[in-house]
CSV table of C-alpha atoms in Angstrom, one decimal:
chain,number,residue,atom,x,y,z
A,12,MET,CA,16.6,4.7,-24.5
A,13,ALA,CA,16.1,1.3,-22.9
A,14,ARG,CA,18.4,-1.6,-23.9
A,15,ARG,CA,16.9,-4.0,-26.4
A,16,ILE,CA,17.5,-7.5,-25.3
A,17,ILE,CA,17.4,-10.8,-27.1
A,18,LEU,CA,17.7,-13.9,-24.9
A,19,ALA,CA,19.4,-16.7,-26.9
A,20,VAL,CA,18.8,-20.2,-25.3
A,21,VAL,CA,21.8,-22.3,-26.1
A,22,ASP,CA,20.6,-25.6,-24.6
A,23,GLY,CA,17.5,-27.0,-26.2
A,24,PRO,CA,14.3,-25.4,-27.4
A,25,VAL,CA,12.7,-22.2,-26.0
A,26,THR,CA,10.0,-22.9,-23.3
A,27,PRO,CA,7.3,-20.8,-21.7
A,28,ARG,CA,9.5,-20.7,-18.6
A,29,HIS,CA,12.3,-19.1,-20.6
A,30,ARG,CA,10.0,-16.4,-21.9
A,31,TYR,CA,8.4,-15.7,-18.5
A,32,ALA,CA,11.7,-15.5,-16.6
A,33,ALA,CA,13.2,-13.2,-19.3
A,34,GLU,CA,10.2,-10.9,-19.2
A,35,LEU,CA,10.3,-10.8,-15.4
A,36,CYS,CA,14.0,-10.1,-15.2
A,37,PHE,CA,14.7,-7.9,-18.2
A,38,GLU,CA,11.5,-6.0,-18.5
A,39,THR,CA,9.7,-5.9,-15.1
A,40,ILE,CA,12.8,-5.6,-13.0
A,41,CYS,CA,15.4,-3.9,-15.2
A,42,GLY,CA,13.1,-1.8,-17.4
A,43,PHE,CA,14.8,-3.1,-20.6
A,44,GLU,CA,12.9,-4.0,-23.8
A,45,LEU,CA,12.8,-7.7,-24.3
A,46,VAL,CA,12.8,-8.1,-28.1
A,47,ASP,CA,12.5,-11.9,-28.2
A,48,VAL,CA,13.6,-15.2,-26.7
A,49,VAL,CA,15.1,-17.5,-29.4
A,50,THR,CA,17.4,-20.4,-29.9
A,51,ALA,CA,21.1,-19.8,-30.3
A,52,GLN,CA,20.9,-20.4,-34.1
A,53,GLU,CA,18.0,-17.9,-34.4
A,54,ALA,CA,19.9,-15.2,-32.6
A,55,GLU,CA,22.3,-14.5,-35.4
A,56,GLY,CA,21.7,-11.3,-37.3
A,57,ARG,CA,19.0,-10.1,-34.9
A,58,GLU,CA,18.9,-6.4,-33.9
A,59,GLY,CA,19.5,-6.0,-30.2
A,60,GLU,CA,21.9,-7.1,-27.5
A,61,VAL,CA,22.1,-10.9,-27.3
A,62,VAL,CA,22.3,-12.5,-23.9
A,63,TRP,CA,23.5,-16.1,-24.3
A,64,TYR,CA,21.8,-18.4,-21.8
A,65,GLY,CA,23.3,-21.9,-21.4
A,66,ARG,CA,25.1,-24.4,-19.2
A,67,GLU,CA,28.8,-24.4,-18.4
A,68,PHE,CA,31.1,-25.3,-21.3
A,69,GLU,CA,34.3,-27.2,-21.8
A,70,PHE,CA,36.7,-25.3,-24.0
A,71,GLU,CA,40.3,-25.3,-25.3
A,72,ILE,CA,42.5,-22.3,-25.6
A,73,GLU,CA,44.7,-21.5,-28.6
A,74,VAL,CA,46.8,-18.4,-29.2
A,75,GLU,CA,45.6,-16.6,-32.3
A,76,VAL,CA,49.0,-17.0,-34.0
A,77,GLY,CA,48.7,-20.7,-33.5
A,78,VAL,CA,51.0,-21.3,-30.5
A,79,GLU,CA,49.5,-23.7,-28.1
A,80,VAL,CA,49.1,-22.5,-24.5
A,81,GLU,CA,50.2,-25.0,-21.9
A,82,SER,CA,49.1,-22.8,-19.0
A,83,GLU,CA,47.5,-19.4,-18.7
A,84,SER,CA,50.4,-18.0,-16.7
A,85,GLU,CA,52.8,-18.6,-19.7
A,86,VAL,CA,51.1,-16.3,-22.1
A,87,GLU,CA,50.6,-12.6,-22.5
A,88,GLY,CA,48.5,-11.0,-25.3
A,89,GLU,CA,45.5,-11.9,-27.4
A,90,VAL,CA,44.1,-15.5,-27.3
A,91,GLU,CA,40.9,-17.0,-28.6
A,92,ILE,CA,38.7,-19.4,-26.6
A,93,GLU,CA,36.7,-21.8,-28.7
A,94,ILE,CA,33.6,-23.3,-27.1
A,95,GLU,CA,31.4,-25.9,-28.6
A,96,SER,CA,28.0,-26.2,-27.0
A,97,GLU,CA,25.9,-29.3,-26.6
A,98,ILE,CA,23.9,-28.4,-29.7
A,99,GLY,CA,27.0,-27.8,-31.9
A,100,VAL,CA,27.2,-24.1,-31.9
A,101,GLY,CA,30.8,-22.9,-31.7
A,102,VAL,CA,31.5,-19.8,-29.6
A,103,GLY,CA,34.8,-18.0,-29.9
A,104,VAL,CA,35.8,-15.5,-27.2
A,105,GLY,CA,38.5,-13.0,-27.7
A,106,VAL,CA,40.5,-12.7,-24.5
A,107,GLU,CA,43.3,-10.4,-23.4
A,108,VAL,CA,45.6,-12.4,-21.1
A,109,VAL,CA,47.4,-10.3,-18.6
A,110,GLY,CA,49.5,-12.0,-15.9
A,111,GLY,CA,47.5,-15.2,-16.5
A,112,VAL,CA,44.1,-13.6,-16.0
A,113,GLY,CA,41.9,-13.5,-19.1
A,114,VAL,CA,39.8,-10.4,-19.8
A,115,GLY,CA,37.0,-10.9,-22.3
A,116,ASP,CA,36.6,-8.3,-25.0
A,117,GLY,CA,34.7,-10.1,-27.8
A,118,VAL,CA,32.6,-13.1,-28.5
A,119,GLY,CA,31.6,-14.7,-31.8
A,120,VAL,CA,29.4,-17.6,-32.7
A,121,GLY,CA,30.3,-20.1,-35.4
A,122,ASP,CA,28.4,-22.8,-37.3
A,123,GLY,CA,29.2,-25.8,-35.1
A,124,ASP,CA,32.6,-26.8,-36.5
A,125,GLY,CA,34.3,-25.3,-33.5
A,126,VAL,CA,35.5,-22.2,-35.5
A,127,ALA,CA,33.9,-19.0,-34.3
A,128,ASP,CA,33.4,-16.0,-36.5
A,129,GLY,CA,35.8,-13.9,-34.3
A,130,GLY,CA,35.2,-11.4,-31.6
A,131,GLY,CA,33.4,-8.7,-33.6
A,132,GLY,CA,31.5,-7.5,-30.5
A,133,ARG,CA,31.0,-8.4,-26.9
A,134,ARG,CA,28.4,-11.1,-26.2
A,135,VAL,CA,26.9,-11.5,-22.8
A,136,TRP,CA,26.5,-14.8,-20.9
A,137,MET,CA,24.1,-16.0,-18.3
A,138,GLU,CA,24.7,-19.4,-16.7
A,139,ALA,CA,21.8,-21.9,-16.9
A,140,CYS,CA,21.0,-24.8,-14.6
A,141,GLY,CA,18.3,-26.5,-16.7
A,142,LEU,CA,15.3,-25.7,-14.5
A,143,LEU,CA,13.7,-23.5,-17.2
A,144,SER,CA,14.0,-26.2,-19.9
A,145,GLY,CA,11.5,-28.7,-18.5
A,146,ARG,CA,8.7,-29.1,-16.0
A,147,GLU,CA,10.7,-29.9,-12.9
A,148,ARG,CA,9.7,-28.5,-9.5
A,149,THR,CA,12.0,-28.2,-6.6
A,150,ALA,CA,11.9,-26.7,-3.1
A,151,VAL,CA,15.6,-25.8,-3.3
A,152,PRO,CA,16.4,-22.5,-5.1
A,153,PRO,CA,18.9,-22.6,-7.9
A,154,GLU,CA,21.8,-20.4,-6.7
A,155,ARG,CA,24.0,-19.7,-9.8
A,156,ASP,CA,21.3,-19.3,-12.5
A,157,VAL,CA,19.8,-15.8,-12.1
A,158,LEU,CA,16.8,-16.4,-14.4
A,159,ALA,CA,16.0,-19.8,-12.8
A,160,PHE,CA,16.3,-18.2,-9.3
A,161,ALA,CA,13.9,-15.5,-10.3
A,162,PHE,CA,11.5,-18.1,-11.8
A,163,PHE,CA,11.6,-20.2,-8.6
A,164,CYS,CA,10.8,-17.2,-6.4
A,165,ALA,CA,8.2,-15.5,-8.6
A,166,THR,CA,6.2,-18.7,-9.3
A,167,ARG,CA,6.3,-19.7,-5.6
A,168,MET,CA,7.6,-23.1,-6.7
A,169,GLU,CA,8.5,-24.2,-3.2
A,170,GLU,CA,4.8,-23.7,-2.3
A,171,ALA,CA,3.6,-25.8,-5.2
A,172,VAL,CA,5.8,-28.9,-4.6
A,173,GLU,CA,4.1,-32.0,-3.3
A,174,GLY,CA,4.0,-32.1,0.5
A,175,ALA,CA,4.8,-28.4,1.0
A,176,PRO,CA,4.2,-27.6,4.7
A,177,ARG,CA,1.1,-25.5,5.7
A,178,ASP,CA,-0.4,-24.1,8.8
A,179,ALA,CA,-3.9,-24.8,10.2
A,180,MET,CA,-5.4,-22.3,7.7
A,181,GLY,CA,-3.7,-24.0,4.8
A,182,ARG,CA,-1.1,-21.3,4.3
A,183,PHE,CA,2.6,-21.7,3.5
A,184,GLN,CA,4.5,-19.9,6.1
A,185,ALA,CA,7.6,-17.7,5.9
A,186,ALA,CA,9.3,-19.8,8.5
A,187,ASP,CA,9.3,-22.7,6.0
A,188,SER,CA,10.6,-20.6,3.0
A,189,ALA,CA,13.9,-20.7,1.4
A,190,ALA,CA,14.1,-16.9,1.9
A,191,ALA,CA,13.9,-17.2,5.6
A,192,ARG,CA,16.4,-20.1,5.7
A,193,GLY,CA,18.7,-18.1,3.5
A,194,GLY,CA,18.4,-14.9,5.4
A,195,TRP,CA,17.1,-12.8,2.5
A,196,LEU,CA,13.4,-12.6,3.2
A,197,GLU,CA,13.6,-8.9,4.2
A,198,ARG,CA,15.3,-7.8,1.0
A,199,PRO,CA,14.2,-8.0,-2.6
A,200,GLU,CA,16.7,-10.8,-3.4
A,201,VAL,CA,15.6,-11.4,-7.0
A,202,GLU,CA,16.1,-7.8,-7.9
A,203,LEU,CA,19.4,-7.5,-6.1
A,204,ARG,CA,20.8,-10.5,-7.9
A,205,MET,CA,19.6,-9.3,-11.3
A,206,ARG,CA,21.2,-5.9,-10.6
A,207,ALA,CA,24.4,-7.5,-9.6
A,208,TRP,CA,24.4,-9.5,-12.9
A,209,THR,CA,23.8,-6.4,-15.0
A,210,ARG,CA,26.6,-4.5,-13.2
A,211,SER,CA,29.0,-7.3,-13.9
A,212,TRP,CA,28.5,-6.5,-17.6
A,213,GLY,CA,28.7,-2.7,-17.1
A,214,TRP,CA,24.9,-2.2,-17.5
A,215,GLU,CA,22.6,-0.1,-15.4
A,216,VAL,CA,18.9,-0.8,-14.9
A,217,GLU,CA,16.4,1.9,-15.9
A,218,PRO,CA,15.8,4.2,-12.9
A,219,ARG,CA,12.5,3.9,-11.0
A,220,GLU,CA,10.9,5.9,-8.2
A,221,PHE,CA,10.1,4.3,-4.9
A,222,ARG,CA,6.4,4.1,-4.0
A,223,LEU,CA,4.6,3.5,-0.7
A,224,VAL,CA,1.2,1.8,-1.4
A,225,PRO,CA,-1.1,2.0,1.6
A,226,THR,CA,-3.9,-0.6,1.7
A,227,VAL,CA,-6.6,-1.3,4.3
A,228,ASP,CA,-8.4,-4.6,4.9
A,229,VAL,CA,-12.0,-4.1,6.2
A,230,ASP,CA,-13.0,-7.4,7.9
A,231,SER,CA,-15.4,-5.6,10.2
A,232,ALA,CA,-16.6,-2.4,8.7
A,233,LEU,CA,-18.3,-1.3,11.9
A,234,ALA,CA,-18.1,-2.5,15.5
A,235,PHE,CA,-21.6,-1.6,16.8
A,236,ARG,CA,-23.6,0.3,14.2
A,237,GLY,CA,-25.8,-1.2,11.5
A,238,LYS,CA,-25.8,-4.8,12.8
A,239,GLY,CA,-29.5,-5.1,13.3
A,240,VAL,CA,-31.7,-5.5,16.4
A,241,LEU,CA,-31.2,-9.2,17.0
A,242,ARG,CA,-27.4,-9.3,16.5
A,243,THR,CA,-27.0,-6.1,18.6
A,244,GLY,CA,-29.2,-7.5,21.4
A,245,ALA,CA,-27.3,-10.8,21.5
A,246,ALA,CA,-24.0,-8.9,21.7
A,247,CYS,CA,-25.2,-6.7,24.5
A,248,ALA,CA,-26.5,-9.8,26.4
A,249,ARG,CA,-23.0,-11.4,26.1
A,250,GLU,CA,-21.4,-8.3,27.5
A,251,LEU,CA,-23.8,-8.3,30.5
A,252,VAL,CA,-23.2,-11.9,31.2
A,253,ARG,CA,-19.4,-11.1,31.3
A,254,GLY,CA,-20.1,-8.3,33.7
A,255,ARG,CA,-19.2,-5.6,31.2
A,256,VAL,CA,-22.1,-3.3,31.8
A,257,GLY,CA,-20.3,-0.3,30.4
A,258,GLU,CA,-19.6,-2.0,27.1
A,259,ALA,CA,-23.2,-3.2,26.8
A,260,VAL,CA,-24.4,0.3,27.3
A,261,ARG,CA,-21.9,1.7,24.8
A,262,ARG,CA,-22.8,-0.8,22.2
A,263,ALA,CA,-26.5,-0.1,22.5
A,264,ALA,CA,-25.9,3.7,22.4
A,265,VAL,CA,-23.8,3.6,19.2
A,266,ALA,CA,-26.2,1.2,17.6
A,267,ALA,CA,-29.0,3.7,18.3
A,268,GLY,CA,-27.0,6.5,16.7
A,269,TRP,CA,-25.5,8.1,19.9
A,270,GLY,CA,-21.8,8.2,19.7
A,271,GLU,CA,-19.1,7.2,17.2
A,272,ASP,CA,-18.4,3.7,16.1
A,273,PRO,CA,-14.8,2.7,17.1
A,274,PHE,CA,-14.2,0.9,13.9
A,275,ASP,CA,-15.3,3.9,11.7
A,276,THR,CA,-11.7,5.2,11.4
A,277,TYR,CA,-12.0,5.9,7.7
A,278,GLY,CA,-12.0,9.6,8.0
A,279,GLU,CA,-8.8,9.5,10.1
A,280,LEU,CA,-7.1,7.1,7.7
A,281,GLU,CA,-8.0,9.2,4.7
A,282,ARG,CA,-6.7,12.3,6.4
A,283,LEU,CA,-3.3,10.6,6.9
A,284,HIS,CA,-3.2,9.5,3.3
A,285,ALA,CA,-4.0,12.9,2.0
A,286,GLU,CA,-1.3,14.5,4.2
A,287,ALA,CA,1.2,12.0,2.8
A,288,GLY,CA,0.0,12.6,-0.8
A,289,LEU,CA,-1.0,9.0,-1.1
A,290,ARG,CA,-4.1,7.3,-2.5
A,291,ALA,CA,-5.0,4.1,-0.7
A,292,ARG,CA,-6.9,1.0,-1.6
A,293,TYR,CA,-9.4,-0.6,0.7
A,294,PHE,CA,-10.5,-4.3,0.5
A,295,PHE,CA,-14.0,-5.0,1.8
A,296,LEU,CA,-15.1,-8.4,3.1
A,297,LEU,CA,-18.6,-9.2,1.6
A,298,ALA,CA,-18.5,-12.9,2.2
A,299,ASP,CA,-21.4,-15.0,3.6
A,300,ARG,CA,-21.0,-15.4,7.3
A,301,GLY,CA,-18.9,-18.4,8.5
A,302,PRO,CA,-16.4,-19.5,11.2
A,303,HIS,CA,-13.7,-17.3,9.7
A,304,ASP,CA,-15.8,-14.8,7.8
A,305,ARG,CA,-17.5,-12.7,10.4
A,306,GLY,CA,-18.1,-9.4,8.7
A,307,MET,CA,-21.4,-7.5,8.3
A,308,ASP,CA,-24.1,-8.7,5.8
A,309,TRP,CA,-23.2,-7.0,2.5
A,310,ARG,CA,-26.8,-6.0,2.1
A,311,ARG,CA,-26.8,-3.9,5.3
A,312,PRO,CA,-27.3,-0.1,4.4
A,313,ALA,CA,-24.7,0.9,6.9
A,314,LEU,CA,-22.0,-1.2,5.3
A,315,ARG,CA,-23.0,-0.1,1.8
A,316,GLU,CA,-22.8,3.5,3.0
A,317,VAL,CA,-19.2,3.0,4.3
A,318,VAL,CA,-18.1,1.4,1.0
A,319,ARG,CA,-19.5,4.3,-1.1
A,320,ARG,CA,-18.0,6.9,1.3
A,321,VAL,CA,-14.5,5.4,1.1
A,322,ALA,CA,-14.7,5.1,-2.7
A,323,GLU,CA,-15.0,8.9,-3.0
A,324,THR,CA,-11.4,9.3,-2.0
A,325,ALA,CA,-9.8,5.9,-2.4
A,326,GLU,CA,-9.7,2.8,-4.6
A,327,VAL,CA,-11.8,-0.2,-3.5
A,328,GLY,CA,-11.3,-3.9,-4.0
A,329,ILE,CA,-12.9,-7.1,-2.9
A,330,HIS,CA,-11.7,-9.2,0.1
A,331,PRO,CA,-12.7,-12.7,-0.7
A,332,GLY,CA,-13.6,-14.8,2.3
A,333,VAL,CA,-12.1,-18.1,3.5
A,334,ARG,CA,-15.1,-20.1,2.3
A,335,ALA,CA,-14.8,-18.7,-1.2
A,336,HIS,CA,-11.1,-19.4,-1.4
A,337,ASP,CA,-11.5,-23.0,-0.2
A,338,ALA,CA,-14.6,-23.8,-2.2
A,339,ALA,CA,-14.5,-26.5,-4.8
A,340,ASP,CA,-15.8,-23.9,-7.3
A,341,ALA,CA,-13.6,-21.2,-6.0
A,342,ALA,CA,-13.8,-19.1,-9.2
A,343,VAL,CA,-17.6,-19.0,-9.0
A,344,ALA,CA,-17.5,-18.1,-5.2
A,345,ILE,CA,-14.9,-15.4,-5.7
A,346,GLY,CA,-16.8,-14.0,-8.7
A,347,ARG,CA,-20.0,-13.9,-6.7
A,348,GLU,CA,-18.4,-11.7,-4.0
A,349,ARG,CA,-16.8,-9.5,-6.6
A,350,GLU,CA,-20.2,-9.0,-8.2
A,351,ARG,CA,-21.6,-7.9,-4.8
A,352,LEU,CA,-19.1,-5.1,-4.6
A,353,GLU,CA,-19.7,-4.1,-8.1
A,354,GLU,CA,-23.4,-3.8,-7.3
A,355,VAL,CA,-22.7,-1.6,-4.4
A,356,LEU,CA,-20.2,0.6,-6.3
A,357,GLY,CA,-21.7,0.5,-9.8
A,358,VAL,CA,-18.1,0.1,-11.3
A,359,LYS,CA,-16.0,-2.9,-12.4
A,360,VAL,CA,-13.8,-4.4,-9.7
A,361,GLU,CA,-10.5,-6.1,-10.7
A,362,HIS,CA,-8.5,-5.9,-7.5
A,363,ALA,CA,-8.6,-8.5,-4.7
A,364,ARG,CA,-6.9,-9.6,-1.5
A,365,PHE,CA,-7.9,-12.8,0.2
A,366,HIS,CA,-8.9,-12.9,3.8
A,367,TYR,CA,-6.1,-14.1,6.1
A,368,LEU,CA,-3.7,-13.7,3.1
A,369,LEU,CA,-4.8,-17.1,1.8
A,370,GLN,CA,-2.8,-18.3,-1.2
A,371,ARG,CA,-2.3,-21.7,-2.7
A,372,PRO,CA,-0.6,-21.1,-6.0
A,373,PRO,CA,-1.2,-21.7,-8.8
A,374,ALA,CA,-4.8,-22.9,-8.1
A,375,THR,CA,-5.7,-19.6,-6.3
A,376,TRP,CA,-4.3,-17.6,-9.2
A,377,ARG,CA,-6.3,-19.5,-11.8
A,378,ALA,CA,-9.5,-19.0,-9.8
A,379,CYS,CA,-8.8,-15.3,-9.7
A,380,VAL,CA,-8.4,-15.1,-13.4
A,381,GLU,CA,-11.6,-17.1,-14.0
A,382,ALA,CA,-13.4,-14.8,-11.5
A,383,GLY,CA,-12.5,-11.7,-13.4
A,384,ILE,CA,-9.7,-10.6,-11.0
A,385,ARG,CA,-6.7,-9.0,-12.7
A,386,HIS,CA,-4.7,-7.8,-9.6
A,387,ASP,CA,-4.1,-9.9,-6.5
A,388,HIS,CA,-2.7,-8.2,-3.3
A,389,SER,CA,-2.3,-11.3,-1.2
A,390,MET,CA,1.4,-12.0,-1.9
A,391,GLY,CA,2.7,-11.6,1.6
A,392,PHE,CA,3.4,-13.9,4.6
A,393,ALA,CA,1.2,-13.7,7.7
A,394,ASP,CA,4.0,-14.8,10.1
A,395,ARG,CA,6.8,-12.6,8.9
A,396,VAL,CA,7.3,-9.3,7.1
A,397,GLY,CA,9.4,-9.3,3.8
A,398,PHE,CA,9.4,-9.9,0.1
A,399,ARG,CA,7.6,-13.2,-0.6
A,400,THR,CA,8.4,-13.2,-4.3
A,401,GLY,CA,11.9,-11.7,-3.9
A,402,CYS,CA,10.6,-8.7,-5.8
A,403,ALA,CA,9.7,-5.2,-4.7
A,404,ARG,CA,7.2,-4.5,-7.4
A,405,PRO,CA,4.1,-6.2,-9.0
A,406,ILE,CA,4.9,-9.2,-11.2
A,407,ARG,CA,2.9,-11.3,-13.5
A,408,ALA,CA,1.6,-14.7,-12.2
A,409,TYR,CA,2.7,-18.0,-13.8
A,410,ASP,CA,0.8,-21.3,-13.7
A,411,LEU,CA,3.1,-24.2,-13.0
A,412,ASP,CA,0.3,-26.7,-13.7
A,413,LYS,CA,-0.4,-25.3,-17.1
A,414,GLU,CA,3.1,-24.0,-17.8
A,415,ALA,CA,1.8,-20.7,-18.9
A,416,PRO,CA,1.7,-17.1,-17.7
A,417,LEU,CA,-1.6,-15.8,-16.4
A,418,ASN,CA,-3.4,-12.5,-16.9
A,419,LEU,CA,-3.0,-11.7,-13.3
A,420,TRP,CA,-0.6,-9.3,-11.5
A,421,LEU,CA,0.7,-10.1,-8.0
A,422,HIS,CA,1.3,-7.2,-5.8
A,423,PRO,CA,3.8,-7.7,-2.9
A,424,VAL,CA,2.5,-7.2,0.6
A,425,VAL,CA,5.6,-6.4,2.5
A,426,ALA,CA,4.2,-5.8,6.0
A,427,MET,CA,0.9,-6.3,7.8
A,428,ASP,CA,-0.2,-4.9,11.2
A,429,ALA,CA,-1.2,-8.3,12.6
A,430,THR,CA,2.2,-9.7,11.5
A,431,LEU,CA,4.1,-7.0,13.3
A,432,ARG,CA,2.2,-7.3,16.6
A,433,ARG,CA,0.7,-10.8,16.9
A,434,TYR,CA,3.2,-13.0,15.0
A,435,MET,CA,6.5,-11.1,15.5
A,436,GLY,CA,5.6,-9.6,18.9
A,437,LEU,CA,6.9,-6.1,18.1
A,438,ALA,CA,6.2,-3.0,20.1
A,439,PRO,CA,4.8,0.0,18.2
A,440,GLY,CA,8.2,1.7,17.9
A,441,GLU,CA,9.9,-1.5,16.8
A,442,ALA,CA,7.3,-2.0,14.1
A,443,VAL,CA,7.9,1.4,12.7
A,444,GLU,CA,11.6,0.9,12.5
A,445,ARG,CA,11.1,-2.5,10.8
A,446,VAL,CA,8.9,-1.0,8.1
A,447,ARG,CA,11.4,1.8,7.6
A,448,ALA,CA,14.1,-0.8,7.0
A,449,LEU,CA,12.0,-2.6,4.5
A,450,ALA,CA,11.2,0.7,2.8
A,451,ALA,CA,14.9,1.4,2.5
A,452,GLU,CA,15.5,-2.0,0.8
A,453,ALA,CA,12.7,-1.3,-1.7
A,454,ARG,CA,13.9,2.3,-2.3
A,455,ALA,CA,17.3,1.0,-3.2
A,456,VAL,CA,15.9,-0.8,-6.2
A,457,GLY,CA,13.3,1.8,-7.1
A,458,GLY,CA,10.5,-0.6,-5.9
A,459,GLU,CA,7.5,-0.3,-3.7
A,460,VAL,CA,6.2,-1.2,-0.3
A,461,GLU,CA,2.6,-2.3,0.0
A,462,LEU,CA,1.5,-1.8,3.6
A,463,LEU,CA,-1.5,-3.8,4.9
A,464,TRP,CA,-3.5,-2.2,7.7
A,465,HIS,CA,-6.9,-2.7,9.2
A,466,ASN,CA,-9.5,-0.1,10.1
A,467,GLU,CA,-9.9,-1.5,13.6
A,468,THR,CA,-6.2,-1.3,14.2
A,469,SER,CA,-6.5,2.5,14.1
A,470,SER,CA,-9.2,2.4,16.7
A,471,GLY,CA,-6.7,1.8,19.4
A,472,GLU,CA,-9.0,-0.9,20.9
A,473,ALA,CA,-9.5,-4.6,20.9
A,474,GLY,CA,-5.8,-5.3,21.6
A,475,TRP,CA,-4.5,-2.4,19.5
A,476,GLU,CA,-3.9,0.0,22.3
A,477,GLY,CA,-0.9,2.1,21.6
A,478,TRP,CA,-1.0,1.5,17.9
A,479,ARG,CA,-3.3,4.3,16.8
A,480,GLU,CA,-0.4,6.7,15.9
A,481,VAL,CA,1.8,4.0,14.4
A,482,TYR,CA,0.1,4.0,10.9
A,483,GLY,CA,0.7,7.8,10.5
A,484,ARG,CA,4.4,7.3,11.1
A,485,MET,CA,4.6,4.4,8.7
A,486,VAL,CA,2.9,6.2,5.8
A,487,GLY,CA,5.5,8.9,6.1
A,488,VAL,CA,8.5,6.6,5.5
C-alpha cells in the first residue's frame, strides 16, 4: 500500500506552487498518495505521514531531566530540542545523543509556547527556501530545497524569466540551461534528488517499470509521390539544372507510380516496433506551407492514405507547424491543424509535438490547452540529448503567469535523431551508445525514454547514409 502523505507548510499560507510541487514529487515521482497540503496548524490530528516543510530554525537544547547542555560533546542520553517557527509553532525533537552526535527518534508539535507535545512519533522534515511561497522567478536553481528544485525544473522557470536567451528559431537551448552548466542534463536529476531524500528517511518509492516510447515525426510524408504535376515538374527541372539527371528521372518515375518512395519507410518502422513489442506514436505535419513548414498539402490523397495506413498499427498525433506556434492566435491555429487530422482519421486527437521542438512556456502550454491538446511531446532540447524537466516520466504542466496547474501533460523527449547527428556530430555507433546510457538512467528510476525519429532518417538518404539500421538497435535498448 502506498504511503499517505500530508505536506505541512510551516512558513506562511499554502500556495498553488506548494500543491503542484507536492503532487509532482510525492505522487508522480514517488508513487505515494498525497492526501493534502495544509498549514502546520492544520496538520495536527490528520491521518497520514506528515512531512514538515519550512525554513531553517534556530533552537535551544535542554536535557529532559532539566540539566542545561553547554556542548553536545558533554552529554550522553536523551535530550529534547525545542524549535519555535516563525509562525509560533513549537516543535520538540527527541534526540539520542551518542558521542556528541544527535540521532532523531521523535518529533512533536506544540502550541507556540515553545513547549512541544513530546516525541510521540517521528516527523519528517524538508528544508524550504521560500520559492514556493510567492511568485518569484529565477534562473538559478535552488539547491537545498528538493520541492523548489523540482518546481524550478518542471515549470521551466529559467526559460520563463525575462531576457532568457533563445536561438534564431526562438528556442531556449540546452547549452544555456542550468542542467548543462551543472552537469546533470543527461540524468533525471529531480527524480534522483527526490529518491535521495526519501532514502534519508528510510522510505522507498513505489516500484515502476522502465518504458521505451518510440515516436516518429513526419515532416515530409513522401519524397516524390503524391506531390502533384506542377510541384513534381518544378522539382525535376531543378534536378536537371543541377546536372542530376538520374535523380530527375527517379523522381518522375516514382511520382508516376514506378518504384518505391524513399520516405515511405512506415512499413519498416512498424516491423521494428512489432519485433520489439512496442506501439509507436507518429506526429504528422499538416500545416499550411511556409518557410519552415514544407510538408505536403494535407488534402492530398496520398498523404491522407499514409496517415490512415499508419493509424492501423500505431497512435497518431498532430505536428503543429512553426507558423501556428508563432501566431498571435496560436490556440486557434493549433486547433485548426488538429481538426484537419481529426477529419482525416475520424477520431479525436489530443497528442501533439511542435515542429522543431518549439516551446515557449508557459504561453505554448496555454495555447495547447485552449486548442484541445492534452498531451504535449515537445519537452526536449534540439541541441542536446537529456532530461529537459529533470524527470524521466510525463509530468503535469504549470502556468507561471497564472500561477495554476494546467490540464496538459508534458512528455519528455530524451533523444532526437537530428540532435545526435547534426547538433552533437555523433557517428551512428556513438549515437546508439549515448541512447543506451540515457535508457540506463531512466531505467534506474523506473522511468521512460521517449525517442524521436523521422521517417526520412530511416531512408538512409538525404544526409542519413549509414543511419538506416541505427533505429532498430535503439528500440531494442
